[in-house]
Coordinates of C-alpha atoms in Angstrom, one line a residue:
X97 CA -14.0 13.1 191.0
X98 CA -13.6 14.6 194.4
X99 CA -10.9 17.3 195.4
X100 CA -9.1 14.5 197.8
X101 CA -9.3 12.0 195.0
X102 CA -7.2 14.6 192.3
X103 CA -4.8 15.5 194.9
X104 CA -4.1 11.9 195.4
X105 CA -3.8 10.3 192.2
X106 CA -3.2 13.8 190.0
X107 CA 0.6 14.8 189.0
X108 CA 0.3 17.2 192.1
X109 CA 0.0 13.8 194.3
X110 CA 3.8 12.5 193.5
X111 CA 5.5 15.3 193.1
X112 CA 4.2 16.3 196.8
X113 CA 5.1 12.4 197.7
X114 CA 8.3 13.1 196.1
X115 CA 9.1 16.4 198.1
X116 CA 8.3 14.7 201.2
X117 CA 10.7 11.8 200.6
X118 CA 13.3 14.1 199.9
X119 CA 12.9 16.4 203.0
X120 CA 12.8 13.2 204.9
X121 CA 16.1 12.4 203.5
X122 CA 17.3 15.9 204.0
X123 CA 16.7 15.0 207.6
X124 CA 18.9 12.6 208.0
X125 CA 21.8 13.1 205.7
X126 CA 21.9 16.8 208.4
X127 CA 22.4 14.3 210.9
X128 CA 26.0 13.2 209.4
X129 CA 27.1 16.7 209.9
X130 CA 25.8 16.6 213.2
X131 CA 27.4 13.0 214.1
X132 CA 31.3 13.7 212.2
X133 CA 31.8 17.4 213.1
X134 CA 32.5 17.0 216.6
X135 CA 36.0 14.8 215.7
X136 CA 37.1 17.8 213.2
X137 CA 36.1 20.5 216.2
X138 CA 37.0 18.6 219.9
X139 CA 39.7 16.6 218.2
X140 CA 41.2 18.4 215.2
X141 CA 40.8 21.4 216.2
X142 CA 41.0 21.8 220.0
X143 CA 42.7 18.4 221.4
X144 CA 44.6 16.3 219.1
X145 CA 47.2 19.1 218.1
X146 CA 48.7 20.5 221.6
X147 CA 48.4 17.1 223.5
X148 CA 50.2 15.2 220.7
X149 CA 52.6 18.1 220.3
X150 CA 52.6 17.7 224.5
X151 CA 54.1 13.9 224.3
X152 CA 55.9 14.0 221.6
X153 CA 57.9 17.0 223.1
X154 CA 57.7 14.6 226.0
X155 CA 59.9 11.9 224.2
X156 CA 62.0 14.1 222.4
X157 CA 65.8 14.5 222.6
X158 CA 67.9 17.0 224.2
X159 CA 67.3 18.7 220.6
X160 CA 63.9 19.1 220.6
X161 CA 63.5 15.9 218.0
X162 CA 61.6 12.8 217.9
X163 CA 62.6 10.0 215.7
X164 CA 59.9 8.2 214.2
X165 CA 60.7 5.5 211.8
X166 CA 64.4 6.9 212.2
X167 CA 63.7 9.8 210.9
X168 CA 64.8 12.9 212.7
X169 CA 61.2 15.2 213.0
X170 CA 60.6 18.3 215.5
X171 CA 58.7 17.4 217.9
X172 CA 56.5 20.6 217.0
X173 CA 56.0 19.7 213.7
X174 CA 55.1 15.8 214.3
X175 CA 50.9 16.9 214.5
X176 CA 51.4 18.7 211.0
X177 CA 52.7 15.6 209.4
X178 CA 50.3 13.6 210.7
X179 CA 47.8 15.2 209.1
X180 CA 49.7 15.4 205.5
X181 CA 50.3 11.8 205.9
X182 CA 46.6 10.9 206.7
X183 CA 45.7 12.7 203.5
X184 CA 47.8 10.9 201.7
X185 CA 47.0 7.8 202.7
X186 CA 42.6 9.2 202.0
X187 CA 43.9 9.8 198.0
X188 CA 44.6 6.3 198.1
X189 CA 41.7 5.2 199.4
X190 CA 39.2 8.1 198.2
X191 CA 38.8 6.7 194.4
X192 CA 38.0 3.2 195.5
X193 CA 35.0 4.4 197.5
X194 CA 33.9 6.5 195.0
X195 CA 34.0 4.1 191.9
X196 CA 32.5 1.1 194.3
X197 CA 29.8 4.0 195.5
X198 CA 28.9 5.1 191.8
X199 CA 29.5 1.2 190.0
X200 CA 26.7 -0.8 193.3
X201 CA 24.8 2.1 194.0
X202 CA 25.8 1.3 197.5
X203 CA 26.6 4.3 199.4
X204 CA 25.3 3.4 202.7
X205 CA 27.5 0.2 203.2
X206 CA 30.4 2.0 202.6
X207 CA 29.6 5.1 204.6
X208 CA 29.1 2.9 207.7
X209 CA 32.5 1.2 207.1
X210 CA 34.0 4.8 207.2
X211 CA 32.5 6.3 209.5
X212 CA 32.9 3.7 212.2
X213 CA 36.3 3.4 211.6
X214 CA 36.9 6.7 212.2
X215 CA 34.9 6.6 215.4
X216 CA 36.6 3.9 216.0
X217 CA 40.2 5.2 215.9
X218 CA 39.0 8.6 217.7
X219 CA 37.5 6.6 220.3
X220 CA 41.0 4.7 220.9
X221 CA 42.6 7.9 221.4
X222 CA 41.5 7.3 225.0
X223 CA 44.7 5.3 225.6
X224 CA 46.9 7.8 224.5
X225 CA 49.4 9.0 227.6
X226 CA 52.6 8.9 228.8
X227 CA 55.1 8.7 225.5
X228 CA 53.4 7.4 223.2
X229 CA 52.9 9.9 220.1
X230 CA 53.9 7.5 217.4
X231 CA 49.8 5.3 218.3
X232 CA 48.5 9.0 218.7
X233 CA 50.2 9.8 215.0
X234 CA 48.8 6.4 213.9
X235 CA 45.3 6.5 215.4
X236 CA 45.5 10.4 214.1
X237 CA 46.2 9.1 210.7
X238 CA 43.2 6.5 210.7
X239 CA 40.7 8.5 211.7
X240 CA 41.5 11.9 209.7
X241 CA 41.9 9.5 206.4
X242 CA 38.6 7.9 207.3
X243 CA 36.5 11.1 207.8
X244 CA 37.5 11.9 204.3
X245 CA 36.7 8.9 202.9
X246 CA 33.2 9.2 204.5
X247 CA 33.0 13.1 203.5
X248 CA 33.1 11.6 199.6
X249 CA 29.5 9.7 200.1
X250 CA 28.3 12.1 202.0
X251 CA 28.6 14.6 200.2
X252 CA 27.6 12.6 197.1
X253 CA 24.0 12.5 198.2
X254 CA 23.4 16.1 198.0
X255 CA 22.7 16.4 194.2
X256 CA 20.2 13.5 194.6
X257 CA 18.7 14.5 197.7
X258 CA 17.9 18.0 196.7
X259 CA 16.6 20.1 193.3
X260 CA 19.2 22.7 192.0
X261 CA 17.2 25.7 193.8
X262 CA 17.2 23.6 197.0
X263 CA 20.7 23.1 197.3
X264 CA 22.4 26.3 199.2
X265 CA 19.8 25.5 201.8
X266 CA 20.4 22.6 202.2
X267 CA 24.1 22.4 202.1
X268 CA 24.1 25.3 204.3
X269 CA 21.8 23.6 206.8
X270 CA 24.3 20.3 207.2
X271 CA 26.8 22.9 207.7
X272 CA 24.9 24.6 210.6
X273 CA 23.6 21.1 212.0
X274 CA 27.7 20.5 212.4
X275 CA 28.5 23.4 213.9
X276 CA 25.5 23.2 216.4
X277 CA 26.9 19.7 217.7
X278 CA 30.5 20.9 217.6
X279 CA 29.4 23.9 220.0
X280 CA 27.2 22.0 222.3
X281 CA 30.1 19.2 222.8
X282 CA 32.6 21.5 223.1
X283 CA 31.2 23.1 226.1
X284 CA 30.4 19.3 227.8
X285 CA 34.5 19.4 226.7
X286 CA 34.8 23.0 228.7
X287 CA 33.0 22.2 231.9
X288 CA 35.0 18.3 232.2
X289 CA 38.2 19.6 231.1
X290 CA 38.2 22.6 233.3
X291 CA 36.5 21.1 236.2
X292 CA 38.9 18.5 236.0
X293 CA 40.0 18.0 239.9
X294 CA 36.7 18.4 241.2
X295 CA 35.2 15.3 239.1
X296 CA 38.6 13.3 240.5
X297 CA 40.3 13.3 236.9
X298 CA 44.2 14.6 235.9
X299 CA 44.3 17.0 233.3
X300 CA 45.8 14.3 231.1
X301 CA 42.3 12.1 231.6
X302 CA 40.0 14.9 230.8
X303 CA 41.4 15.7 227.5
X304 CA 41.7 11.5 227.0
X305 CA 37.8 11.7 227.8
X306 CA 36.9 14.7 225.3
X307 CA 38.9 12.7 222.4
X308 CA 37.4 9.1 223.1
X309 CA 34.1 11.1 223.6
X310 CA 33.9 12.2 220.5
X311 CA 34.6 9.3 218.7
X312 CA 31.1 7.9 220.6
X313 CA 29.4 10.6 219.3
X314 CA 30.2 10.1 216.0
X315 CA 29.4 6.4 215.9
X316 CA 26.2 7.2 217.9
X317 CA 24.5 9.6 215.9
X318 CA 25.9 8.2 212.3
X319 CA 22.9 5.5 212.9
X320 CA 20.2 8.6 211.8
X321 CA 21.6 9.4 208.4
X322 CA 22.0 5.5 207.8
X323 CA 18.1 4.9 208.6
X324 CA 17.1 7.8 206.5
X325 CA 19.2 7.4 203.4
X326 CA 18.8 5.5 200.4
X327 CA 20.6 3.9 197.8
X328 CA 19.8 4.6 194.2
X329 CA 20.3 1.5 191.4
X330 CA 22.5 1.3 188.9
X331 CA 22.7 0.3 185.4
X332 CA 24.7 -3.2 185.9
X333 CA 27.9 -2.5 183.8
X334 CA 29.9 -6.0 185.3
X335 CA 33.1 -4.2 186.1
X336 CA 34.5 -4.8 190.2
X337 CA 34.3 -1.3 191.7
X338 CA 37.3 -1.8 194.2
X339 CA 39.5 -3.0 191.6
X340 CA 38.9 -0.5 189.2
X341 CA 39.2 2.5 191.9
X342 CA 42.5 4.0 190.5
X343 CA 41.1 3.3 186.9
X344 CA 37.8 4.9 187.7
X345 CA 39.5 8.3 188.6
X346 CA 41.7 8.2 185.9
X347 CA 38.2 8.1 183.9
X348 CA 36.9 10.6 186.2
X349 CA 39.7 13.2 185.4
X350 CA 39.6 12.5 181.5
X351 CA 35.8 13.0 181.7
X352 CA 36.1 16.2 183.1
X353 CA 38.7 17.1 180.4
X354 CA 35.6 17.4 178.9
X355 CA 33.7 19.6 181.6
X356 CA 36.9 22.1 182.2
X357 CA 35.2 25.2 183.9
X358 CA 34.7 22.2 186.4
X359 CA 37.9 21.7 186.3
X360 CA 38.9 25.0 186.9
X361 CA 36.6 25.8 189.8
X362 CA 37.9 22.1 191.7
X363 CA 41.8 23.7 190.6
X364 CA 40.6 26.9 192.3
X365 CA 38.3 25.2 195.5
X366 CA 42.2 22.8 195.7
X367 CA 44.2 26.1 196.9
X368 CA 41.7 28.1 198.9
X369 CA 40.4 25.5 200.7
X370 CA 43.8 23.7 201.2
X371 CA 44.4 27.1 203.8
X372 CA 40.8 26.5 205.1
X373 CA 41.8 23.0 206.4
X374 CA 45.3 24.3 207.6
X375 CA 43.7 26.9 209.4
X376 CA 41.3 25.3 211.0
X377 CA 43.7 22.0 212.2
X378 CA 46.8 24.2 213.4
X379 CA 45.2 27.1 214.8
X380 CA 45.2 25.5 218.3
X381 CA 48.9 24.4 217.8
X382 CA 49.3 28.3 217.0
X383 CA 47.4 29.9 220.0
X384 CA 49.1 27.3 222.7
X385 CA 52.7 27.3 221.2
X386 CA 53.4 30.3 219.8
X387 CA 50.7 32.9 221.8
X388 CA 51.1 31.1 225.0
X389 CA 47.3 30.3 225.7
X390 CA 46.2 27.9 228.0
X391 CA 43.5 25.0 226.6
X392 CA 40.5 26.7 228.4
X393 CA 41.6 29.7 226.0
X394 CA 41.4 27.6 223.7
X395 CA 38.6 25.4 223.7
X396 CA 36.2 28.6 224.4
X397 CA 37.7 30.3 221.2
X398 CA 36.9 27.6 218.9
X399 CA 33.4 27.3 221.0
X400 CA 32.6 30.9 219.9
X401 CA 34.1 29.8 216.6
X402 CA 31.0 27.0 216.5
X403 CA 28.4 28.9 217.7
X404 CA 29.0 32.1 215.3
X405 CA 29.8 29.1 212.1
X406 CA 26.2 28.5 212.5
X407 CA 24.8 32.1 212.1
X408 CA 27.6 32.3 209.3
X409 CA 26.7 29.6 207.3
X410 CA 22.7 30.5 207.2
X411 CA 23.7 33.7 206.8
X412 CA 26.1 33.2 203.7
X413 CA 23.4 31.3 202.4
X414 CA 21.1 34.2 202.1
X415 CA 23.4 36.3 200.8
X416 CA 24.3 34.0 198.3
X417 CA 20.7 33.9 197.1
X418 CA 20.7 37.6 196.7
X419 CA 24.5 37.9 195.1
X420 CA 24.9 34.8 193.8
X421 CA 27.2 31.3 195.7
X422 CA 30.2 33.0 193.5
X423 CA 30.6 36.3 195.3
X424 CA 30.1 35.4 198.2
X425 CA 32.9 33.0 198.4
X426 CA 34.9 35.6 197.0
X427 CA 33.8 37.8 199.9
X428 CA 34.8 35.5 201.7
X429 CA 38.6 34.5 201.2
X430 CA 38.8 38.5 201.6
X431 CA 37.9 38.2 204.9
X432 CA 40.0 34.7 205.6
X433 CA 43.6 36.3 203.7
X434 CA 43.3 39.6 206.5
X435 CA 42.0 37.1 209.4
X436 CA 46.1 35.4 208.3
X437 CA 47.5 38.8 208.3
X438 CA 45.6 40.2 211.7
X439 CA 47.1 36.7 213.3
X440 CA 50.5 37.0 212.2
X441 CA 50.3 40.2 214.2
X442 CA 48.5 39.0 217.0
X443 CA 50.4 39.7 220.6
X444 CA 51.5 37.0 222.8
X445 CA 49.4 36.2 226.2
X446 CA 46.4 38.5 225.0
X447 CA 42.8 36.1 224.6
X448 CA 41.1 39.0 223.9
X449 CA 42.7 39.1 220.5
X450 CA 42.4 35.8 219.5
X451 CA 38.7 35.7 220.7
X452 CA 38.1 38.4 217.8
X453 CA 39.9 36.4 215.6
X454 CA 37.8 33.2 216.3
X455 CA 35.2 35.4 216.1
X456 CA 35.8 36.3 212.3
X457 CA 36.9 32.5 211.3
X458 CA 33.7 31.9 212.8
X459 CA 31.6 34.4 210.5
X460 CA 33.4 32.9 207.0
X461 CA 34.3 28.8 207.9
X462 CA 30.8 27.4 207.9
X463 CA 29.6 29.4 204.5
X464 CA 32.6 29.5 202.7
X465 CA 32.6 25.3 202.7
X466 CA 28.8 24.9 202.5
X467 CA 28.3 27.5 199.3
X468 CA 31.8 25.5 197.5
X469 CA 30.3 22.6 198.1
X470 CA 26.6 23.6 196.7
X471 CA 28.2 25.3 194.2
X472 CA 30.3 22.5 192.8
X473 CA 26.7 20.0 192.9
X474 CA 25.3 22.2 189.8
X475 CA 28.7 21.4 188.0
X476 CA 28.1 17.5 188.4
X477 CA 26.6 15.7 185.2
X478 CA 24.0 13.4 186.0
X479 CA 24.6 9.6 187.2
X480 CA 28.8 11.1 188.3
X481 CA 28.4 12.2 191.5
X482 CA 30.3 10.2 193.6
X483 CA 32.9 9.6 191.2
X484 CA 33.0 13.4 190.6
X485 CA 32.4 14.2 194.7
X486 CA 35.6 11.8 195.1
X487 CA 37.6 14.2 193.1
X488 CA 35.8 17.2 195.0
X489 CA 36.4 15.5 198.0
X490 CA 40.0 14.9 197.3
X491 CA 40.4 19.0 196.9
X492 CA 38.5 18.9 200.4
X493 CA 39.9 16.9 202.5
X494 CA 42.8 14.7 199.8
X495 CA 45.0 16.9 198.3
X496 CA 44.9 19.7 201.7
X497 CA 48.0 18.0 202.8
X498 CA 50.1 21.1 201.1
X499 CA 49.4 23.4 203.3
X500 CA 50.0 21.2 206.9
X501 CA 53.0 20.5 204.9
X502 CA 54.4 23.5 204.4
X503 CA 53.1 25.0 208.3
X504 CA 55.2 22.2 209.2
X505 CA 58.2 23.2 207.2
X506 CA 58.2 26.5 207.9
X507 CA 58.4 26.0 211.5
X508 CA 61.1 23.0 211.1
X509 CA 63.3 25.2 209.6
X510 CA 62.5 29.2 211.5
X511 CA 61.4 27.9 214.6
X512 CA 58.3 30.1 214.4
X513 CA 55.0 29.7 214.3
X514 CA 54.1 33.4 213.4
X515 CA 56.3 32.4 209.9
X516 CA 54.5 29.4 209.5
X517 CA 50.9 31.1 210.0
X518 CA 51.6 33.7 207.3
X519 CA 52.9 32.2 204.7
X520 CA 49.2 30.9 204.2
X521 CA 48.2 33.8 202.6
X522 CA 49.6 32.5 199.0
X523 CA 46.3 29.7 199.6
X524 CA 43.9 32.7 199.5
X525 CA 44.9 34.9 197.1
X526 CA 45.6 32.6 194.5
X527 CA 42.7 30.6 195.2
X528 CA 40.4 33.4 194.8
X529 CA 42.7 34.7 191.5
X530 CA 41.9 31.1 190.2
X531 CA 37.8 31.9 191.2
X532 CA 37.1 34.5 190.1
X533 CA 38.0 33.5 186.4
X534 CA 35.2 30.6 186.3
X535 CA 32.3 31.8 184.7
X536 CA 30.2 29.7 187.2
X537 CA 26.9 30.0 184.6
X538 CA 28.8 28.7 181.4
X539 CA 29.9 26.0 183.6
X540 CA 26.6 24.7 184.5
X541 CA 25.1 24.9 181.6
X542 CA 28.2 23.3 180.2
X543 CA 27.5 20.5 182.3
X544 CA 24.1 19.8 181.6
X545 CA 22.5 20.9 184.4
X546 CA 20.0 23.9 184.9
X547 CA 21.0 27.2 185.7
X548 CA 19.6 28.8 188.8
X549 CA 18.6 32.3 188.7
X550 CA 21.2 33.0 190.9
X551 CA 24.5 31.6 191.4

C-alpha cells in the first residue's frame, strides 16, 4: 500500500478531513462577528444614544420630560430605557430560540430570521428625524432584542465548531474579526459624518446614513456564516420547540442545578458583564452630555477603542494560554473597575482624557468577552449547548438590563451623569468577588468535559 493510499483511507485521513471541515466552519462562523459588530459599535455605541437623546430632548416639555405611553421619562434617560426594555423583551424571546435551536437541530433558519430582523430594524433607523423618538425607541428595541437573540446561536456553534484546546483561539479570533469591521466602518462613519457639507448632506442625514448603513452591513455579510455553517441532527424527541421555549429553560435551569460551579460562573459572568454592556452602550451618552464632546470626539474614541479591541482580544488570548482564561478575566475587571473610577474623574471639554480612557476599554472589552465566552464552552455538557448558550446568552446580552437601568435612574433622580457612571463599580467588584470563587477545573470536569492544561 502506497504512502498516498494510508494517508487517504488510514485514521490520519478523517481526522485531517475533519480538521479541515471545522476550520472551514471557523471561517465562516468569524464572519458573524464581522457582519453584527458594526450595529453594537456605529449604532450602540457611537449613534443611537446622543441622536435619540438629541430628539427626544427635542420633544420634551418645558421640564426636560417626554411622555411616552403617558408616562413622564427624562428625556436623558429615554436611550437607557430603551435598552432595558429591549432586553426584556430578548428574555422573552431568548428560550424559544434556544429550545427550537437544540429540539430541530436548526440553527441556521433561525439565525437568519434574527439577524435580518435586526438589520432590518437598524436599517429603518434611516427615517428617524424631526420628533420622532418614540419609532427610534421602538426600532431601538427591535433590533437590540434581535442581536441577542442571534448572539444565542451564534455563539452555540462554538463548542461544535471547535475541540476544547481550539477554543480561546477561536473565540478570540470572532472577537478580533468584530472589532476589525467595527474599526474599518467607523472610519467610512468619520469621513461621511464629518465631511458632511461637502458631500451635500445635514448633519442630521449623515448620522441617518451611518445607522441605516450599518444595518446593510450586517444583512450583507450575515450570508458568509449562513453558507459555511451547518446544522447538526437530533435525536427526534416529538416535543414542538416553540411551544415548549419557557418550559425548556425552566429544564435548562434545573439541569444545571445539577452542574452548579456552572451556575456559579453564569451568576458571576450576570454581574460583571451586565457593567461591560452598560459601559459600552452609554459611554457616548456620557462623553457628549456630561463631558461636552462633540461626535467627531466621539466616533474617533470608540475608533481607537476598535482598533486596540483587536490587539486586546489576541492578546488576552495568549495570555490566557500561559495563565489560564480565569486570571485573566480577573485581570481584567481590575483594569475595567479603575477605567469607572478614572471616568468619574475625568474633566469636562478635555478629548485627550477620554482618548486614554478608550484607549484602556479598548485593551480589556474584546478579551474580557471572548475568554467568558470560551470559558463558559468547557462548562457545557454535551448535546446542551444552545439551551445552555441561551442561558449564557441571557447573562450576555438578557439579564444586562440592570445596569442601563440603574444609569438611567441615577441620572433621573441627580441629574448627573458623573453619578450615574460610578455607581458601576458595584458590577465589577462583585462580579469578580463572585469569580474568583469558581474552581474553573472542578467545574469542567464536573461537567463532563476535558480539562485543558490550562484554564
Amino acid at each position: 500500500m502506497s504512502t498516498e493510499t494510508a494517508e487517504t483511507t488510514g485514521p490520519a485521513g478523517p481526522d485531517a478531513e475533519a480538521a479541515a471541515g471545522r476550520r472551514r466552519e471557523q471561517r465562516g462562523w468569524y464572519f458573524y462577528d464581522f457582519a453584527c459588530s458594526v450595529y453594537s459599535t456605529s449604532v450602540l455605541t457611537v449613534f443611537i444614544g446622543p441622536y435619540l437623546t438629541s430628539i427626544a430632548k427635542a420633544a420634551a416639555d418645558a421640564e426636560g420630560y417626554v411622555h411616552p405611553l403617558g408616562i413622564p421619562v427624562r428625556a436623558g434617560s429615554l436611550f437607557a430605557y430603551a435598552v432595558s426594555v429591549s432586553v426584556v423583551l430578548a428574555v422573552v424571546v431568548m428560550p424559544i430560540a434556544g429550545a427550537a435551536a437544540d429540539r430541530t437541530g436548526r440553527k441556521k433558519p433561525l439565525l437568519a430570521v434574527a439577524a435580518y430582523t435586526g438589520a432590518a430594524a437598524t436599517t429603518g433607523m434611516f427615517f428617524l428625524d424631526g420628533h420622532r423618538y418614540l419609532l427610534g425607541a421602538f426600532l431601538l428595541i427591535v433590533a437590540n432584542a434581535a442581536i441577542s437573540v442571534s448572539m444565542v446561536l451564534y455563539n452555540a456553534y462554538l463548542p461544535q465548531i471547535a475541540e476544547p484546546d481550539e477554543r480561546d483561539r477561536v473565540s478570540s479570533r470572532g472577537w478580533a474579526f468584530g472589532y476589525t469591521s467595527g474599526a474599518l466602518v467607523l472610519v467610512l462613519n468619520l469621513v461621511l459624518y464629518t465631511g458632511h457639507d461637502s458631500f451635500g448632506l445635514s448633519e442630521s442625514d449623515s448620522v441617518r446614513i451611518c445607522l441605516a448603513s450599518a444595518g446593510l452591513w450586517w444583512g450583507a455579510f450575515t450570508l458568509i456564516p449562513l453558507r459555511r455553517l451547518r446544522d447538526r441532527g437530533v435525536a427526534a424527541n416529538g416535543e414542538g420547540a416553540v411551544g415548549s421555549g419557557w418550559k425548556q429553560l425552566l429544564a435548562t435551569l434545573r439541569d444545571m442545578r445539577r452542574h452548579p460551579l456552572t451556575l456559579s460562573f453564569l451568576l458571576a459572568y450576570l454581574v460583571y458583564n451586565d457593567g461591560v454592556q452598560t459601559v459600552i452602550s452609554q459611554a457616548s451618552v456620557y462623553g457628549s452630555e456630561e463631558l461636552g464632546l462633540d461626535q467627531t470626539t466621539l466616533i474617533t474614541a470608540v475608533l481607537l477603542v476598535q482598533v486596540l479591541a483587536v490587539a486586546g482580544a489576541l492578546g488576552m488570548g495568549r495570555l490566557a494560554r500561559s495563565y489560564g482564561a480565569k486570571r485573566t478575566i480577573l485581570g481584567s475587571l481590575v483594569v475595567w473597575t479603575l477605567i469607572l473610577v478614572a471616568g468619574y474623574f475625568l474633566p469636562s471639554g478635555a478629548p485627550v482624557y477620554f482618548y486614554a480612557l478608550a484607549a484602556a476599554i479598548g485593551m480589556v472589552l474584546g478579551g474580557s468577552q471572548a475568554l467568558s465566552r470560551s470559558l463558559f464552552s468547557h462548562l457545557v455538557p454535551r448535546g446542551k449547548e444552545a439551551e445552555y448558550f441561551s442561558a449564557y446568552e441571557m447573562s450576555d446580552r438578557g439579564l444586562s438590563w440592570l445596569g442601563p437601568l440603574v444609569f438611567g435612574l441615577a441620572f433621573q433622580l441627580t441629574g448627573s451623569y458623573r453619578d450615574a457612571i460610578i455607581s458601576l463599580v458595584i458590577f465589577f467588584v462583585v462580579g469578580a468577588a463572585l469569580l474568583a470563587r469558581v474552581p474553573v477545573r472542578r467545574a469542567v470536569a464536573a461537567a463532563g468535559n476535558p480539562v485543558p492544561e490550562r484554564i
